[in-house]
Short mmCIF file of C-alpha atoms and ligand atoms in Angstrom, two decimals:
data_model
loop_
_atom_site.label_atom_id
_atom_site.label_comp_id
_atom_site.label_asym_id
_atom_site.label_seq_id
_atom_site.Cartn_x
_atom_site.Cartn_y
_atom_site.Cartn_z
CA UNK A 1 -0.36 23.38 -12.98
CA UNK A 2 -2.44 20.85 -11.48
CA UNK A 3 -0.63 17.57 -10.54
CA UNK A 4 -3.81 15.28 -10.52
CA UNK A 5 -5.69 14.61 -14.04
CA UNK A 6 -8.69 16.29 -14.55
CA UNK A 7 -10.68 12.94 -14.48
CA UNK A 8 -9.12 12.00 -10.86
CA UNK A 9 -10.12 15.30 -9.88
CA UNK A 10 -13.71 14.42 -10.82
CA UNK A 11 -13.76 11.15 -9.18
CA UNK A 12 -12.17 12.67 -5.79
CA UNK A 13 -15.23 15.35 -5.67
CA UNK A 14 -17.78 12.53 -6.38
CA UNK A 15 -16.62 10.35 -3.26
CA UNK A 16 -17.91 12.26 -0.56
CA UNK A 17 -21.69 11.21 -1.58
CA UNK A 18 -20.55 7.68 -0.76
CA UNK A 19 -20.08 8.52 2.76
CA UNK A 20 -22.36 9.64 5.74
CA UNK A 21 -19.59 11.98 6.85
CA UNK A 22 -18.04 13.47 3.69
CA UNK A 23 -14.99 13.48 5.32
CA UNK A 24 -14.45 10.25 5.35
CA UNK A 25 -13.51 10.26 1.77
CA UNK A 26 -10.27 11.66 2.59
CA UNK A 27 -8.40 8.52 2.50
CA UNK A 28 -10.07 6.92 -0.47
CA UNK A 29 -9.09 10.01 -2.21
CA UNK A 30 -5.64 10.26 -0.69
CA UNK A 31 -5.24 6.69 -2.18
CA UNK A 32 -6.61 7.28 -5.60
CA UNK A 33 -4.16 10.29 -5.88
CA UNK A 34 -1.24 8.40 -4.78
CA UNK A 35 -2.24 5.66 -7.42
CA UNK A 36 -2.07 8.14 -10.14
CA UNK A 37 1.30 9.87 -9.22
CA UNK A 38 3.22 7.14 -7.24
CA UNK A 39 3.41 9.30 -4.25
CA UNK A 40 1.80 12.27 -2.47
CA UNK A 41 3.45 15.68 -2.96
CA UNK A 42 2.41 18.61 -0.97
CA UNK A 43 0.58 19.71 -4.37
CA UNK A 44 -1.41 16.29 -4.43
CA UNK A 45 -2.22 16.79 -0.95
CA UNK A 46 -3.68 20.41 -1.28
CA UNK A 47 -5.59 19.21 -4.32
CA UNK A 48 -7.27 16.72 -2.67
CA UNK A 49 -8.16 19.27 0.03
CA UNK A 50 -9.20 21.49 -2.48
CA UNK A 51 -11.51 18.82 -4.23
CA UNK A 52 -12.89 17.64 -1.10
CA UNK A 53 -13.43 21.29 0.50
CA UNK A 54 -11.35 20.15 3.53
CA UNK A 55 -8.89 21.59 5.24
CA UNK A 56 -5.10 21.42 3.92
CA UNK A 57 -4.01 20.50 7.36
CA UNK A 58 -6.45 17.78 8.11
CA UNK A 59 -5.54 16.12 4.45
CA UNK A 60 -2.18 16.20 5.37
CA UNK A 61 -2.39 14.87 9.12
CA UNK A 62 -4.12 11.75 7.44
CA UNK A 63 -1.49 11.63 4.76
CA UNK A 64 1.47 11.48 7.40
CA UNK A 65 -0.48 9.12 9.73
CA UNK A 66 -0.59 5.86 7.70
CA UNK A 67 1.86 3.67 6.49
CA UNK A 68 -0.49 3.36 3.35
CA UNK A 69 0.49 6.92 2.17
CA UNK A 70 4.03 7.54 0.90
CA UNK A 71 5.46 11.21 1.08
CA UNK A 72 8.46 10.16 -0.72
CA UNK A 73 9.14 8.23 -4.27
CA UNK A 74 8.63 4.38 -3.51
CA UNK A 75 8.98 1.38 -6.38
CA UNK A 76 6.50 0.52 -8.43
CA UNK A 77 6.10 -2.63 -6.72
CA UNK A 78 5.88 -1.97 -3.10
CA UNK A 79 6.06 -5.06 -0.94
CA UNK A 80 4.16 -4.82 2.41
CA UNK A 81 5.50 -7.62 4.45
CA UNK A 82 3.79 -8.23 7.91
CA UNK A 83 6.36 -8.78 10.74
CA UNK A 84 3.47 -9.06 13.32
CA UNK A 85 3.58 -11.94 15.70
CA UNK A 86 1.84 -14.62 13.97
CA UNK A 87 3.79 -13.94 10.86
CA UNK A 88 7.36 -13.33 12.57
CA UNK A 89 6.74 -17.16 14.40
CA UNK A 90 6.26 -17.95 10.96
CA UNK A 91 9.62 -16.99 9.54
CA UNK A 92 8.66 -13.40 8.66
CA UNK A 93 12.29 -12.34 9.59
CA UNK A 94 13.55 -14.56 6.90
CA UNK A 95 10.78 -13.64 4.52
CA UNK A 96 11.91 -9.59 4.80
CA UNK A 97 15.76 -10.86 4.29
CA UNK A 98 14.95 -12.55 0.88
CA UNK A 99 12.45 -9.76 -0.18
CA UNK A 100 15.44 -7.35 0.29
CA UNK A 101 17.96 -9.70 -1.72
CA UNK A 102 15.33 -10.23 -4.34
CA UNK A 103 14.59 -6.43 -5.47
CA UNK A 104 18.41 -5.40 -4.53
CA UNK A 105 17.92 -3.08 -1.55
CA UNK A 106 19.44 -2.97 2.13
CA UNK A 107 16.77 -1.06 3.68
CA UNK A 108 12.91 -0.27 4.03
CA UNK A 109 11.96 2.54 2.06
CA UNK A 110 14.91 2.19 -0.42
CA UNK A 111 13.92 2.14 -4.13
CA UNK A 112 15.66 -0.31 -6.12
CA UNK A 113 18.16 0.77 -8.78
CA UNK A 114 15.83 0.03 -11.76
CA UNK A 115 12.66 1.72 -10.11
CA UNK A 116 10.62 -1.42 -9.51
CA UNK A 117 10.53 -1.95 -6.41
CA UNK A 118 10.80 -1.49 -2.53
CA UNK A 119 9.38 -2.63 0.58
CA UNK A 120 8.13 -2.08 3.99
CA UNK A 121 7.51 -3.87 7.08
CA UNK A 122 3.87 -3.43 8.55
CA UNK A 123 1.90 -4.49 11.32
CA UNK A 124 -0.94 -7.10 10.99
CA UNK A 125 -2.64 -7.55 7.57
CA UNK A 126 -5.42 -9.56 9.21
CA UNK A 127 -4.32 -12.78 7.37
CA UNK A 128 -2.83 -14.35 10.46
CA UNK A 129 -3.86 -18.00 9.60
CA UNK A 130 -2.11 -17.80 6.72
CA UNK A 131 1.45 -16.22 7.78
CA UNK A 132 3.93 -15.57 6.69
CA UNK A 133 2.15 -12.95 4.34
CA UNK A 134 2.72 -9.78 2.39
CA UNK A 135 0.64 -7.54 0.30
CA UNK A 136 1.87 -6.68 -3.17
CA UNK A 137 -0.04 -4.52 -5.69
CA UNK A 138 -3.09 -4.75 -4.13
CA UNK A 139 -2.90 -8.35 -3.63
CA UNK A 140 -2.60 -10.61 -0.61
CA UNK A 141 0.01 -13.57 -0.98
CA UNK A 142 0.09 -16.42 1.70
CA UNK A 143 2.09 -19.09 3.19
CA UNK A 144 5.44 -17.35 1.61
CA UNK A 145 8.42 -19.17 0.44
CA UNK A 146 11.57 -18.03 -0.86
CA UNK A 147 10.56 -19.39 -4.42
CA UNK A 148 7.11 -17.72 -4.15
CA UNK A 149 8.74 -14.22 -3.52
CA UNK A 150 11.68 -15.03 -6.36
CA UNK A 151 8.29 -15.87 -8.69
CA UNK A 152 6.60 -12.40 -7.41
CA UNK A 153 9.54 -10.39 -8.66
CA UNK A 154 10.44 -12.28 -11.68
CA UNK A 155 6.82 -11.67 -12.88
CA UNK A 156 7.31 -8.23 -12.46
CA UNK A 157 10.49 -7.66 -14.00
CA UNK A 158 9.30 -9.56 -17.15
CA UNK A 159 6.43 -7.32 -17.28
CA UNK A 160 7.02 -3.86 -15.19
CA UNK A 161 3.32 -2.25 -14.79
CA UNK A 162 2.35 1.00 -15.25
CA UNK A 163 0.68 2.54 -12.40
CA UNK A 164 -2.85 1.41 -12.53
CA UNK A 165 -5.83 3.09 -11.08
CA UNK A 166 -7.29 0.44 -8.57
CA UNK A 167 -10.94 -0.60 -9.58
CA UNK A 168 -13.53 0.77 -7.71
CA UNK A 169 -14.18 0.60 -4.91
CA UNK A 170 -10.82 2.04 -4.03
CA UNK A 171 -8.17 -0.02 -2.48
CA UNK A 172 -9.16 0.57 1.05
CA UNK A 173 -12.61 -0.97 1.10
CA UNK A 174 -12.88 -4.57 0.60
CA UNK A 175 -12.98 -8.43 2.16
CA UNK A 176 -10.38 -9.81 4.08
CA UNK A 177 -8.76 -13.37 2.58
CA UNK A 178 -11.18 -16.31 2.83
CA UNK A 179 -8.73 -19.00 1.65
CA UNK A 180 -5.12 -19.90 2.47
CA UNK A 181 -4.64 -21.18 -1.55
CA UNK A 182 -2.29 -19.29 -2.90
CA UNK A 183 -2.26 -15.78 -3.82
CA UNK A 184 -5.70 -13.64 -3.49
CA UNK A 185 -6.81 -10.50 -4.92
CA UNK A 186 -8.72 -9.62 -1.75
CA UNK A 187 -8.29 -5.92 -0.98
CA UNK A 188 -7.52 -4.21 2.52
CA UNK A 189 -10.83 -3.63 4.92
CA UNK A 190 -8.49 -1.27 6.62
CA UNK A 191 -5.37 1.14 6.31
CA UNK A 192 -2.20 -0.34 7.38
CA UNK A 193 -0.78 0.48 10.50
CA UNK A 194 -0.25 3.62 11.91
CA UNK A 195 3.28 4.87 11.69
CA UNK A 196 3.74 5.46 15.17
CA UNK A 197 3.33 1.36 15.88
CA UNK A 198 5.30 0.29 12.84
CA UNK A 199 7.97 -2.08 13.81
CA UNK A 200 11.67 -1.35 13.86
CA UNK A 201 13.53 -4.28 12.39
CA UNK A 202 15.88 -5.48 15.54
CA UNK A 203 13.66 -3.67 17.96
S1 FES B 301 0.67 -11.48 11.97
FE1 FES B 301 0.75 -11.14 10.05
S2 FES B 301 -1.41 -11.09 9.03
FE2 FES B 301 -1.48 -11.07 10.83
#
């Protein structure tokens, strides 16, 4: 039985036409699959490979390389907290601690007891001038304070959203932030940093 919906499979099959190299569609395809079912199961990766007519090993290799993709369950709302230099100099350590307390988890990757939240520490998200910052539900949030984080958490607890497919184009392709005023709906211009360079707390 298929784990991806027929609608999504059709959408994935249409992606290669957008790119000079059809295999470039693998990342937006994986992103769409993850949006639909929450994380990338082996079955989902296999179905993406079939839809794109790519080698399953190549698709799995891409999925396992980037922090953007998750191979195990995550919370419905995932905080990507930047802990690179600029954000760290402006208090990212305290932001991480506050996020952990606000969502009720002890470490990165842990899912809160209500299933709503988890967090990860990531490398630079390209919005250093608005540090400290994070990405949540495809939006950037700048100049973070404890109050802003509490508000983000409270809003999502009040209206726990179902997983929504991202508006086209997929989350990987968009502009970088242009303003430091409040929150942003700008999407990522590039995938998050590779796992091999993920910053470890206390490292
Ligand atoms: S260091 Fe955090 S956005 Fe660049």
